Amino acid sequence: MMLAGCSDLGDPVKVDAPPVGTAGSYVNDVRPIFNTHGCLTCHTSGSTTDFTGILTSYSTFVSVPSFINPPVLIVKPGDPGNSVLYNRIENTGVYGELMPQGGPQMPKSDRDLIRDWILQGALNN
Ligand code: HEC
């Protein structure tokens, strides 16, 4: 008799879709989303030793281990499903509560832009 395969329960969100549309840009797409949705009103300290400084510059969150859920990366280039930031904005609950904290959830178009930018390698472009 065959044993059942691994359960998907509790796994981070699965992202199989290929990148769509034009290439995402950190400067032109992702940073403006952080500004528009108030991320940088809370994540503002510039600290490199806790979550208060994440998002304030590229190097504070891309390929940086989560302070809340180490060693998972805040953004893992090429892998939104295993990026804390993408799980937070999709509200999967896997690595903590929704961001922006207190909501509302960002529109799908903005979440998809961030997903595609991560899928395309989360470049500092
Ligand atoms: C009202 C304040 C507030 C706003 C607005 C906010 N955050 Fe946060 N964020 C927090 C706090 C507080 C924590 C730490 C507590 C927790 O884990 O939920 C946190 C944690 C995080 C983490 C996890 C950091 C880690 O080390 O794992 C990420 C990623 C994140 N925020 C991204 C965002 C993004 C992206 C936005 C905008 C869409 C945003 N936040 C908006 C307060 C905020």
CSV table of N, CA and C and ligand atoms in Angstrom, one decimal:
chain,number,residue,atom,x,y,z
A,1,MET,N,0.8,-1.2,0.0
A,1,MET,CA,0.0,0.0,0.0
A,1,MET,C,0.9,1.2,0.0
A,2,MET,N,0.4,2.2,-0.8
A,2,MET,CA,1.2,3.5,-0.8
A,2,MET,C,0.9,4.4,0.4
A,3,LEU,N,1.9,5.0,0.9
A,3,LEU,CA,1.7,6.0,2.0
A,3,LEU,C,1.4,7.3,1.3
A,4,ALA,N,0.6,8.0,2.1
A,4,ALA,CA,0.2,9.4,1.6
A,4,ALA,C,1.4,10.3,1.5
A,5,GLY,N,1.4,11.2,0.6
A,5,GLY,CA,2.5,12.2,0.5
A,5,GLY,C,2.5,13.2,1.7
A,6,CYS,N,3.4,14.0,1.7
A,6,CYS,CA,3.5,15.1,2.7
A,6,CYS,C,2.3,16.0,2.7
A,7,SER,N,1.8,16.3,3.8
A,7,SER,CA,0.7,17.3,3.9
A,7,SER,C,1.2,18.7,3.7
A,8,ASP,N,0.3,19.5,3.0
A,8,ASP,CA,0.7,20.9,2.8
A,8,ASP,C,0.3,21.7,4.0
A,9,LEU,N,-0.4,21.1,5.0
A,9,LEU,CA,-0.9,22.0,6.1
A,9,LEU,C,0.2,22.7,6.8
A,10,GLY,N,0.1,23.9,7.1
A,10,GLY,CA,1.1,24.7,7.8
A,10,GLY,C,2.2,25.2,7.0
A,11,ASP,N,2.3,24.8,5.7
A,11,ASP,CA,3.4,25.3,4.9
A,11,ASP,C,3.1,26.7,4.5
A,12,PRO,N,4.2,27.5,4.2
A,12,PRO,CA,4.0,28.8,3.7
A,12,PRO,C,3.3,28.8,2.4
A,13,VAL,N,2.7,30.0,2.0
A,13,VAL,CA,1.9,30.1,0.8
A,13,VAL,C,2.8,29.6,-0.4
A,14,LYS,N,2.1,28.8,-1.2
A,14,LYS,CA,2.8,28.3,-2.4
A,14,LYS,C,2.6,29.3,-3.6
A,15,VAL,N,3.7,29.6,-4.2
A,15,VAL,CA,3.7,30.5,-5.3
A,15,VAL,C,4.3,29.9,-6.5
A,16,ASP,N,3.5,29.4,-7.4
A,16,ASP,CA,4.0,28.7,-8.6
A,16,ASP,C,3.9,29.5,-9.9
A,17,ALA,N,3.2,30.6,-9.8
A,17,ALA,CA,2.9,31.4,-11.0
A,17,ALA,C,4.3,32.0,-11.4
A,18,PRO,N,4.5,32.0,-12.7
A,18,PRO,CA,5.7,32.7,-13.2
A,18,PRO,C,5.6,34.2,-13.1
A,19,PRO,N,6.7,34.9,-13.2
A,19,PRO,CA,6.5,36.4,-13.2
A,19,PRO,C,5.7,36.8,-14.4
A,20,VAL,N,4.9,37.8,-14.1
A,20,VAL,CA,4.0,38.3,-15.2
A,20,VAL,C,4.3,39.8,-15.4
A,21,GLY,N,3.9,40.3,-16.6
A,21,GLY,CA,4.1,41.7,-16.9
A,21,GLY,C,5.6,42.1,-17.0
A,22,THR,N,5.8,43.4,-16.9
A,22,THR,CA,7.1,43.9,-17.0
A,22,THR,C,7.9,43.6,-15.7
A,23,ALA,N,9.2,43.7,-15.8
A,23,ALA,CA,10.1,43.5,-14.6
A,23,ALA,C,9.8,44.5,-13.5
A,24,GLY,N,9.7,44.0,-12.3
A,24,GLY,CA,9.4,44.9,-11.2
A,24,GLY,C,10.7,45.6,-10.8
A,25,SER,N,10.6,46.8,-10.3
A,25,SER,CA,11.7,47.6,-9.9
A,25,SER,C,11.6,47.9,-8.4
A,26,TYR,N,12.7,47.8,-7.7
A,26,TYR,CA,12.7,48.1,-6.3
A,26,TYR,C,12.4,49.6,-6.1
A,27,VAL,N,13.1,50.5,-6.9
A,27,VAL,CA,13.0,51.9,-6.7
A,27,VAL,C,11.7,52.4,-7.2
A,28,ASN,N,11.2,51.9,-8.3
A,28,ASN,CA,10.0,52.5,-9.0
A,28,ASN,C,8.7,51.9,-8.6
A,29,ASP,N,8.8,50.6,-8.1
A,29,ASP,CA,7.5,49.9,-7.7
A,29,ASP,C,7.4,49.6,-6.2
A,30,VAL,N,8.4,49.0,-5.7
A,30,VAL,CA,8.3,48.4,-4.3
A,30,VAL,C,8.4,49.5,-3.3
A,31,ARG,N,9.4,50.4,-3.4
A,31,ARG,CA,9.5,51.5,-2.4
A,31,ARG,C,8.3,52.4,-2.4
A,32,PRO,N,7.7,52.8,-3.5
A,32,PRO,CA,6.5,53.6,-3.5
A,32,PRO,C,5.3,52.9,-2.7
A,33,ILE,N,5.3,51.5,-2.9
A,33,ILE,CA,4.2,50.8,-2.2
A,33,ILE,C,4.4,50.9,-0.7
A,34,PHE,N,5.7,50.8,-0.2
A,34,PHE,CA,5.9,50.9,1.2
A,34,PHE,C,5.5,52.3,1.7
A,35,ASN,N,5.8,53.3,0.9
A,35,ASN,CA,5.4,54.7,1.3
A,35,ASN,C,3.9,54.8,1.3
A,36,THR,N,3.2,54.4,0.2
A,36,THR,CA,1.8,54.6,0.1
A,36,THR,C,1.0,53.9,1.2
A,37,HIS,N,1.5,52.8,1.7
A,37,HIS,CA,0.7,52.0,2.7
A,37,HIS,C,1.2,52.1,4.1
A,38,GLY,N,2.0,53.1,4.3
A,38,GLY,CA,2.4,53.5,5.7
A,38,GLY,C,3.4,52.6,6.3
A,39,CYS,N,4.0,51.7,5.6
A,39,CYS,CA,5.0,50.8,6.2
A,39,CYS,C,6.1,51.5,6.9
A,40,LEU,N,6.5,52.7,6.2
A,40,LEU,CA,7.7,53.4,6.7
A,40,LEU,C,7.3,54.4,7.9
A,41,THR,N,6.1,54.4,8.3
A,41,THR,CA,5.7,55.2,9.5
A,41,THR,C,6.0,54.4,10.7
A,42,CYS,N,6.0,53.1,10.6
A,42,CYS,CA,6.4,52.2,11.8
A,42,CYS,C,7.8,51.7,11.7
A,43,HIS,N,8.1,51.2,10.5
A,43,HIS,CA,9.5,50.7,10.2
A,43,HIS,C,10.4,51.9,9.8
A,44,THR,N,10.9,52.6,10.8
A,44,THR,CA,11.5,53.9,10.5
A,44,THR,C,12.8,54.1,11.2
A,45,SER,N,13.2,53.2,12.1
A,45,SER,CA,14.4,53.6,13.0
A,45,SER,C,15.7,53.5,12.3
A,46,GLY,N,15.8,52.7,11.2
A,46,GLY,CA,17.1,52.5,10.6
A,46,GLY,C,18.0,51.5,11.4
A,47,SER,N,17.4,50.9,12.5
A,47,SER,CA,18.2,49.9,13.2
A,47,SER,C,18.4,48.7,12.4
A,48,THR,N,19.6,48.1,12.6
A,48,THR,CA,19.9,46.8,11.9
A,48,THR,C,19.8,45.7,12.8
A,49,THR,N,19.4,45.9,14.1
A,49,THR,CA,19.4,44.8,15.1
A,49,THR,C,18.0,44.4,15.5
A,50,ASP,N,16.9,45.1,14.9
A,50,ASP,CA,15.6,44.6,15.2
A,50,ASP,C,14.6,45.0,14.1
A,51,PHE,N,13.4,44.6,14.2
A,51,PHE,CA,12.4,44.8,13.1
A,51,PHE,C,12.1,46.3,12.8
A,52,THR,N,12.4,47.1,13.8
A,52,THR,CA,11.9,48.5,13.6
A,52,THR,C,12.6,49.2,12.4
A,53,GLY,N,13.8,48.7,12.0
A,53,GLY,CA,14.6,49.3,10.9
A,53,GLY,C,14.4,48.7,9.6
A,54,ILE,N,13.6,47.6,9.5
A,54,ILE,CA,13.5,46.9,8.2
A,54,ILE,C,12.7,47.8,7.2
A,55,LEU,N,13.0,47.6,6.0
A,55,LEU,CA,12.3,48.3,4.8
A,55,LEU,C,12.9,49.7,4.6
A,56,THR,N,13.7,50.3,5.6
A,56,THR,CA,14.2,51.6,5.4
A,56,THR,C,15.2,51.7,4.3
A,57,SER,N,15.9,50.6,4.0
A,57,SER,CA,16.7,50.6,2.8
A,57,SER,C,16.8,49.1,2.3
A,58,TYR,N,17.2,48.9,1.1
A,58,TYR,CA,17.2,47.6,0.5
A,58,TYR,C,17.9,46.6,1.4
A,59,SER,N,19.1,47.0,1.9
A,59,SER,CA,19.9,46.0,2.7
A,59,SER,C,19.4,45.7,4.1
A,60,THR,N,18.3,46.4,4.5
A,60,THR,CA,17.7,46.1,5.8
A,60,THR,C,16.7,44.9,5.7
A,61,PHE,N,16.3,44.5,4.5
A,61,PHE,CA,15.3,43.4,4.5
A,61,PHE,C,15.5,42.3,3.4
A,62,VAL,N,16.3,42.6,2.4
A,62,VAL,CA,16.5,41.6,1.3
A,62,VAL,C,17.6,40.6,1.7
A,63,SER,N,17.4,39.3,1.8
A,63,SER,CA,18.3,38.3,2.3
A,63,SER,C,18.7,38.5,3.7
A,64,VAL,N,17.9,39.2,4.5
A,64,VAL,CA,18.2,39.4,5.9
A,64,VAL,C,17.3,38.5,6.7
A,65,PRO,N,17.8,37.7,7.7
A,65,PRO,CA,17.0,36.9,8.5
A,65,PRO,C,15.9,37.6,9.3
A,66,SER,N,14.7,37.1,9.3
A,66,SER,CA,13.7,37.6,10.2
A,66,SER,C,14.1,37.8,11.6
A,67,PHE,N,13.8,38.9,12.2
A,67,PHE,CA,14.1,39.1,13.7
A,67,PHE,C,13.0,38.3,14.5
A,68,ILE,N,11.8,38.1,13.9
A,68,ILE,CA,10.7,37.5,14.6
A,68,ILE,C,10.7,36.0,14.4
A,69,ASN,N,11.1,35.6,13.2
A,69,ASN,CA,11.0,34.1,12.8
A,69,ASN,C,12.3,33.7,12.2
A,70,PRO,N,13.5,33.9,12.8
A,70,PRO,CA,14.7,33.4,12.2
A,70,PRO,C,14.7,31.9,12.2
A,71,PRO,N,15.4,31.3,11.2
A,71,PRO,CA,16.3,31.9,10.2
A,71,PRO,C,15.6,32.2,8.9
A,72,VAL,N,14.3,32.2,8.8
A,72,VAL,CA,13.6,32.5,7.6
A,72,VAL,C,14.0,33.9,7.2
A,73,LEU,N,14.1,34.1,5.9
A,73,LEU,CA,14.5,35.4,5.4
A,73,LEU,C,13.3,36.3,5.3
A,74,ILE,N,13.5,37.6,5.5
A,74,ILE,CA,12.4,38.6,5.3
A,74,ILE,C,12.0,38.6,3.9
A,75,VAL,N,13.0,38.8,3.0
A,75,VAL,CA,12.8,38.5,1.5
A,75,VAL,C,13.8,37.6,1.0
A,76,LYS,N,13.4,36.4,0.5
A,76,LYS,CA,14.3,35.5,-0.1
A,76,LYS,C,14.2,35.6,-1.6
A,77,PRO,N,15.2,36.2,-2.3
A,77,PRO,CA,15.1,36.4,-3.7
A,77,PRO,C,14.7,35.1,-4.5
A,78,GLY,N,13.7,35.3,-5.3
A,78,GLY,CA,13.2,34.2,-6.1
A,78,GLY,C,12.1,33.3,-5.5
A,79,ASP,N,11.9,33.6,-4.2
A,79,ASP,CA,11.0,32.6,-3.4
A,79,ASP,C,10.1,33.4,-2.5
A,80,PRO,N,9.0,34.0,-3.1
A,80,PRO,CA,8.1,34.7,-2.2
A,80,PRO,C,7.4,33.9,-1.2
A,81,GLY,N,7.1,32.6,-1.5
A,81,GLY,CA,6.4,31.7,-0.5
A,81,GLY,C,7.2,31.5,0.7
A,82,ASN,N,8.5,31.6,0.6
A,82,ASN,CA,9.4,31.5,1.8
A,82,ASN,C,10.0,32.8,2.3
A,83,SER,N,9.3,33.9,1.9
A,83,SER,CA,9.7,35.2,2.3
A,83,SER,C,8.7,35.7,3.4
A,84,VAL,N,9.2,36.1,4.6
A,84,VAL,CA,8.3,36.5,5.7
A,84,VAL,C,7.4,37.7,5.2
A,85,LEU,N,8.1,38.6,4.4
A,85,LEU,CA,7.3,39.8,4.0
A,85,LEU,C,6.1,39.4,3.2
A,86,TYR,N,6.3,38.5,2.2
A,86,TYR,CA,5.2,38.2,1.3
A,86,TYR,C,4.1,37.4,2.1
A,87,ASN,N,4.5,36.6,3.0
A,87,ASN,CA,3.5,35.9,3.8
A,87,ASN,C,2.7,36.9,4.7
A,88,ARG,N,3.4,37.9,5.2
A,88,ARG,CA,2.7,38.9,6.0
A,88,ARG,C,1.7,39.7,5.2
A,89,ILE,N,2.1,40.1,4.0
A,89,ILE,CA,1.1,41.0,3.2
A,89,ILE,C,0.0,40.1,2.7
A,90,GLU,N,0.2,38.8,2.5
A,90,GLU,CA,-0.9,37.9,2.0
A,90,GLU,C,-1.7,37.4,3.2
A,91,ASN,N,-1.3,37.7,4.4
A,91,ASN,CA,-2.0,37.3,5.6
A,91,ASN,C,-2.2,35.8,5.8
A,92,THR,N,-1.1,35.1,5.5
A,92,THR,CA,-1.2,33.6,5.6
A,92,THR,C,-1.1,33.2,7.1
A,93,GLY,N,-0.7,34.1,7.9
A,93,GLY,CA,-0.6,33.7,9.4
A,93,GLY,C,0.6,32.8,9.7
A,94,VAL,N,1.4,32.4,8.7
A,94,VAL,CA,2.5,31.5,8.9
A,94,VAL,C,3.6,32.1,9.7
A,95,TYR,N,3.9,33.4,9.5
A,95,TYR,CA,5.0,34.1,10.1
A,95,TYR,C,4.6,35.3,10.9
A,96,GLY,N,3.3,35.3,11.4
A,96,GLY,CA,2.8,36.4,12.1
A,96,GLY,C,1.7,37.1,11.4
A,97,GLU,N,1.2,38.2,12.0
A,97,GLU,CA,0.0,38.8,11.6
A,97,GLU,C,0.2,39.6,10.3
A,98,LEU,N,-0.9,40.1,9.8
A,98,LEU,CA,-1.0,40.9,8.5
A,98,LEU,C,-0.1,42.2,8.7
A,99,MET,N,0.6,42.5,7.6
A,99,MET,CA,1.2,43.8,7.5
A,99,MET,C,0.5,44.5,6.3
A,100,PRO,N,0.2,45.8,6.3
A,100,PRO,CA,0.4,46.7,7.4
A,100,PRO,C,-0.3,46.3,8.7
A,101,GLN,N,0.3,46.4,9.8
A,101,GLN,CA,-0.3,46.1,11.1
A,101,GLN,C,-1.6,46.9,11.2
A,102,GLY,N,-2.7,46.2,11.6
A,102,GLY,CA,-3.9,46.8,11.8
A,102,GLY,C,-4.7,47.0,10.5
A,103,GLY,N,-4.1,46.6,9.4
A,103,GLY,CA,-4.8,46.7,8.1
A,103,GLY,C,-5.0,48.1,7.6
A,104,PRO,N,-5.8,48.2,6.5
A,104,PRO,CA,-6.4,47.2,5.7
A,104,PRO,C,-5.3,46.5,4.8
A,105,GLN,N,-5.7,45.3,4.4
A,105,GLN,CA,-4.8,44.6,3.5
A,105,GLN,C,-4.6,45.4,2.2
A,106,MET,N,-3.3,45.4,1.7
A,106,MET,CA,-3.0,46.1,0.5
A,106,MET,C,-3.8,45.5,-0.7
A,107,PRO,N,-4.1,46.3,-1.7
A,107,PRO,CA,-4.8,45.7,-2.9
A,107,PRO,C,-3.9,44.6,-3.6
A,108,LYS,N,-4.6,43.7,-4.2
A,108,LYS,CA,-3.9,42.6,-4.9
A,108,LYS,C,-2.9,43.1,-5.9
A,109,SER,N,-3.2,44.2,-6.6
A,109,SER,CA,-2.2,44.6,-7.6
A,109,SER,C,-0.9,45.0,-7.0
A,110,ASP,N,-0.9,45.6,-5.8
A,110,ASP,CA,0.4,45.9,-5.1
A,110,ASP,C,1.0,44.6,-4.6
A,111,ARG,N,0.2,43.7,-4.0
A,111,ARG,CA,0.8,42.5,-3.5
A,111,ARG,C,1.4,41.7,-4.7
A,112,ASP,N,0.8,41.7,-5.8
A,112,ASP,CA,1.3,41.0,-7.0
A,112,ASP,C,2.6,41.6,-7.5
A,113,LEU,N,2.7,42.9,-7.4
A,113,LEU,CA,3.9,43.6,-7.8
A,113,LEU,C,5.1,43.1,-7.0
A,114,ILE,N,4.9,43.1,-5.7
A,114,ILE,CA,5.9,42.7,-4.7
A,114,ILE,C,6.3,41.2,-5.0
A,115,ARG,N,5.2,40.4,-5.2
A,115,ARG,CA,5.5,39.0,-5.5
A,115,ARG,C,6.3,38.8,-6.7
A,116,ASP,N,6.0,39.5,-7.8
A,116,ASP,CA,6.7,39.4,-9.0
A,116,ASP,C,8.2,39.9,-8.9
A,117,TRP,N,8.3,41.0,-8.2
A,117,TRP,CA,9.7,41.5,-7.9
A,117,TRP,C,10.5,40.5,-7.2
A,118,ILE,N,10.0,39.8,-6.2
A,118,ILE,CA,10.7,38.8,-5.5
A,118,ILE,C,11.0,37.6,-6.4
A,119,LEU,N,10.0,37.2,-7.2
A,119,LEU,CA,10.2,36.1,-8.2
A,119,LEU,C,11.3,36.4,-9.1
A,120,GLN,N,11.4,37.6,-9.5
A,120,GLN,CA,12.4,38.0,-10.5
A,120,GLN,C,13.8,38.3,-9.9
A,121,GLY,N,13.9,37.9,-8.6
A,121,GLY,CA,15.2,37.9,-7.9
A,121,GLY,C,15.4,39.1,-6.9
A,122,ALA,N,14.3,39.8,-6.7
A,122,ALA,CA,14.4,40.9,-5.7
A,122,ALA,C,15.6,41.8,-5.9
A,123,LEU,N,15.8,42.3,-7.1
A,123,LEU,CA,17.0,43.0,-7.4
A,123,LEU,C,16.9,44.4,-6.8
A,124,ASN,N,18.1,45.0,-6.6
A,124,ASN,CA,18.2,46.4,-6.1
A,124,ASN,C,18.3,47.3,-7.3
A,125,ASN,N,17.1,47.4,-8.0
A,125,ASN,CA,17.1,48.0,-9.3
A,125,ASN,C,16.1,49.2,-9.4
B,1,HEC,C1,1.3,50.4,12.8
B,1,HEC,C2,2.7,50.1,12.7
B,1,HEC,C3,3.1,49.2,11.5
B,1,HEC,C4,2.9,49.3,10.2
B,1,HEC,C5,2.0,50.4,9.5
B,1,HEC,C6,3.6,48.3,9.5
B,1,HEC,N1,4.3,47.5,10.4
B,1,HEC,FE1,5.4,45.9,9.9
B,1,HEC,N2,5.6,45.5,11.9
B,1,HEC,C7,5.2,46.3,12.9
B,1,HEC,C8,5.5,45.6,14.2
B,1,HEC,C9,5.1,46.2,15.6
B,1,HEC,C10,6.1,44.4,13.9
B,1,HEC,C11,6.7,43.4,14.9
B,1,HEC,C12,5.6,42.6,15.5
B,1,HEC,C13,5.1,41.5,14.6
B,1,HEC,O1,5.9,40.6,14.4
B,1,HEC,O2,4.0,41.5,14.1
B,1,HEC,C14,6.2,44.3,12.4
B,1,HEC,C15,6.8,43.3,11.7
B,1,HEC,C16,7.0,43.3,10.4
B,1,HEC,C17,7.6,42.3,9.6
B,1,HEC,C18,8.4,41.1,10.2
B,1,HEC,C19,9.8,41.5,10.5
B,1,HEC,C20,10.6,40.3,11.0
B,1,HEC,O3,11.7,40.5,11.5
B,1,HEC,O4,10.2,39.1,10.8
B,1,HEC,C21,7.6,42.6,8.3
B,1,HEC,C22,8.2,41.8,7.1
B,1,HEC,C23,6.8,43.8,8.2
B,1,HEC,N3,6.5,44.2,9.5
B,1,HEC,C24,6.5,44.4,7.0
B,1,HEC,C25,5.7,45.5,6.9
B,1,HEC,C26,5.2,46.0,5.6
B,1,HEC,C27,5.6,45.5,4.3
B,1,HEC,C28,4.4,47.1,5.9
B,1,HEC,C29,3.5,47.9,5.0
B,1,HEC,C30,2.7,47.1,4.1
B,1,HEC,C31,4.3,47.2,7.4
B,1,HEC,N4,5.1,46.2,7.9
B,1,HEC,C32,3.6,48.1,8.1
B,1,HEC,C33,4.5,47.5,12.8
B,1,HEC,C34,4.0,48.0,11.6
